[in-house]
Amino acid sequence: MITIAWQTVRARTGSFVGSFVTLAFGVALLTASALSALSALGTGDGRAAWLARADVVVAGAASATLTADDAGEPHGVGTGPPGVADTVESRALPADLPRRLSTVDGDLVVDHAGYATVTGETGDRIHPWSIAALHRSTWAADGPPAGPDSIVLTSPAAHRVGDRITAQTAAGPRDFVVSGVLDTTAPAAFYTTDAVAAELAGDRIAAIALTAHPGTTAAALAAQVRAAAGGDVRVLSGADRVEAAPDPDYQLRAAALIVLGNSAGIGLVVAAFIVASTFAYAVATRRREFGLLRSAGATPRQVRRLVLGEAMTVAVVACLAGAALGYAVAAPFARWLGTVGLAPPGYTARFIWWAVAAAIGVGMLVALVAAWLSARRAGRIRPIEALREAAVDQRAMTAGRWIAGLLAVGGAVPLAVAFSTSDTATLTGYFFLVVLLLITGCAILSPVLLRPLVWLLTAPAGGVTGTLVRHSTLTAMRRTAATVAPIVVTIGLAAGALAGESTIIETGRAAAEHRIVAPALVTGPVSERTVAAVARAPGIRAGVAVTDRPVYVYGPNPPYDWTGRYVDGPALSRVVHLPVVAGSLDDLTGTDTVAVPAGRWRLGDTLRIALADSTAVSLRVVAIVDDQIDLARMLLLPAALLTGHTGAPLADLVYLDLEPGADTGPAAAAATAGGGTLVPTAQFHAVLDDEGDRLNTLATVALLGMALLYTAIGIANTLLMATSGRARDVAVLRLSGATPGQVLRMICAEAVLVTALGAVLAVVAVVPAVAGLVLALRGRNPEVLIVVPWWPVTAIAGTCLVIALAASLVPAGVLVRRRPADLAGTWE
């Protein structure tokens, strides 16, 4: 049977092209998505050069094991499996650690890493000059800092040696003179004298680098350091030293990983569905051939082996070609992400052999399962039934199709119910799962759903063409369902993602803008000194600083990562009106209090979290705010708690309470001197919304772009297969007296009908999901803005129509040029 299968593939090359194209592009989609996503797990370019000449590096803890805690969890939640979170900063090293390490057999250098930025330059940390000697670097210009007012930049630099520059630091603005420029592959940074670096860092020790004395190995030195340092620090040697390097792109890579991971997941579902649908349709079109084989004595088992052999032959070649194409596409796609700001600059995709192997394996598995399911049905029926059913589809819905469709639709129900009980931060994930399940369910159940829709949409169409289109669509339901499926997925994915995302974003914006009553604000980051200078300016009644940092909540289940918003609790109500439902923000003071969203904790509960530098703290709940969309997964923390737990103690925003008719000029000057900008709140929101729209659009393209491109290829491919296989249908029409123009008009009308059917089914799938989302948002937000981006959705639907027309009319045009008698004798 394998030999026969190979000969069949060679003889029917044209009929296997559709399956090959679908599978090859499906595997390419999986490969490109997987490589782009997994490459974000790297450590970042250049970090290996940081402290490369040191034998041992000591750094603070940078992870938290978030085990459940009976005392810290409300309502008697017990201990669950631990979650480990890598924090965005490492804990500061003890001030006496250099003294304790002075006895080991190595020379040590203390790295005081303080915050600093310079207009036009990259990098946001300033280090002692002594640490630079341990990097791999060469001089691009002049030399080291000669005094406390000297600074060294890293290339490419916007300033030249001798230029006077102002660095914005955590201690306020500081003037320097450029003394040199380093050329290094290590992360960009600034360097000054050791004393100035320690001053600007507030004596906070970020790391200690040690170089072994002659005769002492790195392993021996590391053992000595561990014994002297104790267990609260990380002692890194060998390849592990990279973990102590600064990683300014960590959060951007993490965001890219989320987007690309979701894109890979969507690509997997879409590719699996389209491949399965195409292979099933390709096998279903050959039922007359299988009937003849059964009449000639072939057993059901032999028919199945034949189909599986053909599928394997096509799958092997298609998967290898698709993997190569996916690898070629992954790198340009990753570079585009870095160019538009969705990933770090210079981001690229790496070759990961097991990811490519997994994509190939998934492609082959889906192809073989789809072919086996179709062949199983073809092999079970009697020869006479196979010949009869080859002309008219009497039973397009099988038991397996009923089960799969009902499971998909039924699986969406509990997720939609969970909308009302989940926190608003998880709504997006649940919503998208519901959309995917409903789209899949509608596509699988389409033979049932399409019949009434066909009658409804073709009822206004009279005449011979309308009748032919209606009956052709209804009698060839397998063909109709196969051609509608990719259209449903394309329009449904786009409409669901755009409508859901737009509704959530606009509702969140409306809530945030509604609660901010400050007429103006200062954008940062700005230092505490700058905040004080702005607050002292004439016309300013109060300046309330706000700083956001990641925090990690101890508990039995994820999500562990939250946003910690550090504020002056008693003053916050002067500039922001928060929906406090219990307690008071006036009690949000000291370093042991917290305000939480409603639903998980009660007033007076003890909440245990890890701060951004992995320090664990226990906090008392003093206020509870309504769990509205812009406050989802956010903890309000007292500003004093941030002190000592970050290398960048800066304010992200400063809300200003102005006197009536106040002149903001002096405050604006104070803000500018400290590296900030004073803007009206309305202008700030407008700029923020524009940038948010840009990033959200790009993220949507990254999330769905390749999947939608693949479904568009699926639309063209399926319709090409369907139309090319209708030679005898065209022959019957031509021999009955139809002109070539009439045949083409009928094919055109069928393409329009198929696109309309796909659009209607997409709406049927998306509307319940959006309705559930809106109901969930209404229960916890004062205003819900339902946004349907009609123009993008209409454009995508129009593109589907153009593709459907082109993919139908091109092969139909070829067919009508041939003589009807020749078409009637076409070999199947």
Coordinates of C-alpha atoms in Angstrom, one line a residue, residues 44-316:
G44 CA 20.0 39.8 26.3
D45 CA 22.9 40.8 24.0
G46 CA 26.1 41.9 25.7
R47 CA 25.4 40.7 29.2
A48 CA 28.1 38.0 28.9
A49 CA 30.7 40.8 28.6
W50 CA 29.7 42.3 31.9
L51 CA 32.4 41.6 34.6
A52 CA 33.8 39.0 32.2
R53 CA 37.3 39.4 33.8
A54 CA 36.1 38.7 37.3
D55 CA 36.4 35.1 38.6
V56 CA 33.5 35.3 41.1
V57 CA 30.6 37.8 41.4
V58 CA 28.5 38.3 44.5
A59 CA 25.0 39.6 44.0
G60 CA 21.8 39.9 46.1
A61 CA 18.8 37.6 45.8
A62 CA 16.7 38.1 42.7
S63 CA 13.9 35.6 43.0
A64 CA 11.1 34.9 45.5
T65 CA 9.5 31.5 46.3
L66 CA 5.9 32.4 46.7
T67 CA 4.6 29.6 48.9
A68 CA 1.1 29.9 50.4
D69 CA 0.8 31.1 54.0
D70 CA -2.2 30.4 56.2
A71 CA -1.6 33.7 58.1
G72 CA -1.2 35.7 55.0
E73 CA -4.1 34.2 53.0
P74 CA -7.8 35.1 53.7
H75 CA -10.5 32.7 54.5
G76 CA -8.3 29.8 55.6
V77 CA -6.5 29.1 52.3
G78 CA -4.0 26.3 52.9
T79 CA -0.5 25.8 51.6
G80 CA -0.3 25.0 47.9
P81 CA 2.4 24.4 45.4
P82 CA 5.1 27.0 45.4
G83 CA 5.6 29.5 42.7
V84 CA 9.0 31.0 42.0
A85 CA 9.2 34.5 40.5
D86 CA 12.4 36.1 39.1
T87 CA 12.3 39.7 40.3
V88 CA 13.2 42.7 38.2
E89 CA 15.9 43.9 40.6
S90 CA 18.3 42.2 42.9
R91 CA 18.4 42.8 46.6
A92 CA 21.1 45.2 47.9
L93 CA 24.1 43.5 49.4
P94 CA 24.8 44.0 53.1
A95 CA 27.0 47.1 53.8
D96 CA 29.5 45.0 55.9
L97 CA 29.9 42.3 53.2
P98 CA 33.1 43.9 51.7
R99 CA 34.7 43.7 55.2
R100 CA 33.7 40.0 55.5
L101 CA 35.1 39.2 52.1
S102 CA 38.4 40.9 52.8
T103 CA 40.0 37.7 54.1
V104 CA 39.4 35.6 50.9
D105 CA 42.2 34.9 48.4
G106 CA 41.1 37.4 45.9
D107 CA 40.9 41.1 45.0
L108 CA 37.5 42.6 45.3
V109 CA 35.8 45.6 43.6
V110 CA 32.5 47.0 45.0
D111 CA 29.9 48.0 42.4
H112 CA 27.7 50.9 43.6
A113 CA 25.2 51.1 40.8
G114 CA 23.0 54.3 41.0
Y115 CA 20.4 55.6 38.7
A116 CA 21.5 58.1 36.0
T117 CA 20.2 59.2 32.6
V118 CA 21.7 61.7 30.1
T119 CA 19.7 63.2 27.3
G120 CA 20.8 61.6 24.0
E121 CA 22.6 58.7 25.6
T122 CA 21.6 55.1 26.3
G123 CA 21.9 53.5 29.7
D124 CA 20.3 54.3 33.1
R125 CA 23.0 53.3 35.6
I126 CA 26.2 55.0 36.8
H127 CA 29.0 52.7 38.1
P128 CA 32.3 53.2 39.8
W129 CA 35.2 53.4 37.4
S130 CA 37.0 50.5 39.1
I131 CA 34.3 48.1 37.9
A132 CA 34.8 49.0 34.2
A133 CA 38.2 47.3 34.2
L134 CA 36.5 44.0 34.6
H135 CA 34.5 44.3 31.4
R136 CA 35.6 43.4 27.9
S137 CA 36.1 46.9 26.5
T138 CA 38.5 49.2 24.6
W139 CA 38.8 53.0 24.5
A140 CA 36.9 54.8 21.7
A141 CA 38.2 58.2 23.0
D142 CA 40.5 59.6 25.7
G143 CA 40.5 58.0 29.2
P144 CA 39.1 57.4 32.7
P145 CA 37.5 60.0 34.9
A146 CA 40.0 62.4 36.4
G147 CA 37.9 63.8 39.2
P148 CA 34.5 64.0 40.8
D149 CA 33.0 66.0 37.9
S150 CA 34.2 63.6 35.2
I151 CA 32.1 60.9 33.5
V152 CA 32.8 58.1 31.0
L153 CA 30.2 57.2 28.3
T154 CA 29.8 54.1 26.3
S155 CA 29.7 54.1 22.5
P156 CA 27.8 55.0 20.4
A157 CA 27.8 58.3 22.2
A158 CA 26.0 61.5 21.3
H159 CA 28.5 63.7 23.2
R160 CA 32.2 64.1 22.7
V161 CA 35.1 64.3 25.1
G162 CA 35.1 67.7 26.9
D163 CA 31.3 68.3 26.6
R164 CA 29.5 69.4 29.7
I165 CA 26.4 67.3 30.4
T166 CA 23.8 67.0 33.0
A167 CA 22.9 63.6 34.4
Q168 CA 19.5 63.1 36.1
T169 CA 20.2 61.0 39.2
A170 CA 18.2 59.8 42.1
A171 CA 19.8 62.6 44.1
G172 CA 18.8 65.2 41.5
P173 CA 20.6 66.7 38.5
R174 CA 24.4 66.5 38.5
D175 CA 26.8 68.2 36.1
F176 CA 29.7 66.3 34.6
V177 CA 32.4 66.7 31.9
V178 CA 32.9 63.8 29.5
S179 CA 36.4 62.5 30.0
G180 CA 36.2 59.4 27.7
V181 CA 34.1 57.0 25.7
L182 CA 34.3 53.2 26.1
D183 CA 33.7 50.8 23.2
T184 CA 32.2 47.6 24.7
T185 CA 29.6 45.0 24.0
A186 CA 28.4 45.1 27.6
P187 CA 25.2 46.9 28.4
A188 CA 25.4 50.7 28.0
A189 CA 26.2 52.5 31.3
F190 CA 28.0 55.5 32.7
Y191 CA 31.2 55.5 34.9
T192 CA 32.6 58.0 37.4
T193 CA 34.9 58.0 40.3
D194 CA 34.3 55.3 43.0
A195 CA 33.4 57.9 45.6
V196 CA 30.9 59.7 43.4
A197 CA 29.3 56.5 42.3
A198 CA 28.8 55.4 45.9
E199 CA 27.3 58.8 46.7
L200 CA 24.8 58.7 43.8
A201 CA 23.8 55.1 44.7
G202 CA 23.2 56.1 48.3
D203 CA 26.0 53.6 49.3
R204 CA 23.7 50.8 48.0
I205 CA 25.9 47.9 46.9
A206 CA 24.6 46.2 43.7
A207 CA 27.4 43.6 43.3
I208 CA 30.9 42.7 44.4
A209 CA 33.4 41.3 41.8
L210 CA 36.4 39.2 42.9
T211 CA 39.5 38.2 41.0
A212 CA 41.4 35.2 42.4
H213 CA 45.0 35.6 43.6
P214 CA 47.7 33.6 41.7
G215 CA 47.5 29.9 42.7
T216 CA 43.8 30.1 43.7
T217 CA 41.2 28.7 41.3
A218 CA 37.9 30.2 40.7
A219 CA 36.1 27.3 42.3
A220 CA 38.2 27.6 45.4
L221 CA 37.6 31.3 45.6
A222 CA 33.9 30.8 45.2
A223 CA 33.9 28.3 48.1
Q224 CA 35.7 30.8 50.3
V225 CA 33.2 33.5 49.4
R226 CA 30.2 31.3 50.1
A227 CA 31.6 30.5 53.5
A228 CA 32.3 34.2 54.4
A229 CA 29.1 35.7 52.8
G230 CA 26.5 33.3 54.2
G231 CA 23.3 32.1 52.5
D232 CA 21.5 35.3 51.8
V233 CA 23.4 36.2 48.6
R234 CA 24.2 34.7 45.3
V235 CA 27.8 33.6 44.6
L236 CA 28.2 33.3 40.9
S237 CA 31.1 31.9 38.9
G238 CA 31.7 30.6 35.4
A239 CA 28.8 31.1 33.0
D240 CA 26.5 32.0 36.0
R241 CA 28.2 35.4 36.3
V242 CA 25.9 36.8 33.6
E243 CA 23.1 36.7 36.1
A244 CA 24.7 39.7 37.9
A245 CA 24.8 41.8 34.8
P246 CA 22.3 44.7 34.4
D247 CA 19.4 43.8 32.1
P248 CA 17.7 47.0 31.0
D249 CA 15.6 45.1 28.5
Y250 CA 14.2 42.6 30.9
Q251 CA 10.7 43.9 31.1
L252 CA 10.5 44.6 27.3
R253 CA 11.6 41.0 26.7
A254 CA 9.1 39.7 29.2
A255 CA 6.3 41.7 27.4
A256 CA 7.5 40.4 24.0
L257 CA 7.5 36.8 25.4
I258 CA 3.8 37.2 26.5
V259 CA 2.7 38.6 23.1
L260 CA 4.8 36.1 21.1
G261 CA 3.8 33.2 23.4
N262 CA 0.1 34.0 22.8
S263 CA 0.8 34.4 19.1
A264 CA 2.4 30.9 19.0
G265 CA -0.6 29.5 20.9
I266 CA -3.1 31.1 18.5
G267 CA -1.0 29.9 15.6
L268 CA -1.0 26.4 16.9
V269 CA -4.8 26.3 17.2
V270 CA -5.4 28.0 13.8
A271 CA -2.8 25.9 11.9
A272 CA -4.1 22.6 13.4
F273 CA -7.7 23.5 12.5
I274 CA -7.0 24.7 8.9
V275 CA -4.7 21.7 8.2
A276 CA -7.2 19.2 9.6
S277 CA -10.0 20.8 7.6
T278 CA -8.1 20.9 4.4
F279 CA -6.8 17.3 4.7
A280 CA -10.3 16.1 5.6
Y281 CA -11.8 17.9 2.6
A282 CA -9.1 16.5 0.2
V283 CA -9.9 13.0 1.3
A284 CA -13.7 13.6 1.1
T285 CA -13.4 14.6 -2.5
R286 CA -12.0 11.2 -3.4
R287 CA -14.9 9.1 -2.1
R288 CA -15.7 7.9 -5.7
E289 CA -12.2 6.7 -6.0
F290 CA -12.4 4.9 -2.6
G291 CA -15.7 3.3 -3.7
L292 CA -14.0 1.9 -6.8
L293 CA -11.2 0.5 -4.7
R294 CA -13.7 -1.1 -2.4
S295 CA -15.6 -2.5 -5.4
A296 CA -12.3 -4.0 -6.7
G297 CA -11.8 -5.9 -3.5
A298 CA -9.8 -3.5 -1.3
T299 CA -10.5 -3.9 2.4
P300 CA -11.3 -1.0 4.7
R301 CA -7.8 -1.5 6.3
Q302 CA -6.1 -1.2 2.9
V303 CA -8.0 2.0 2.1
R304 CA -6.9 3.5 5.4
R305 CA -3.3 2.4 4.8
L306 CA -3.4 4.0 1.3
V307 CA -4.7 7.3 2.6
L308 CA -2.2 7.4 5.5
G309 CA 0.6 6.5 3.2
E310 CA -0.3 9.4 0.9
A311 CA -0.7 11.8 3.9
M312 CA 2.7 10.7 5.3
T313 CA 4.4 11.2 1.9
V314 CA 3.0 14.7 1.5
A315 CA 3.4 15.5 5.2
V316 CA 7.1 14.7 5.4

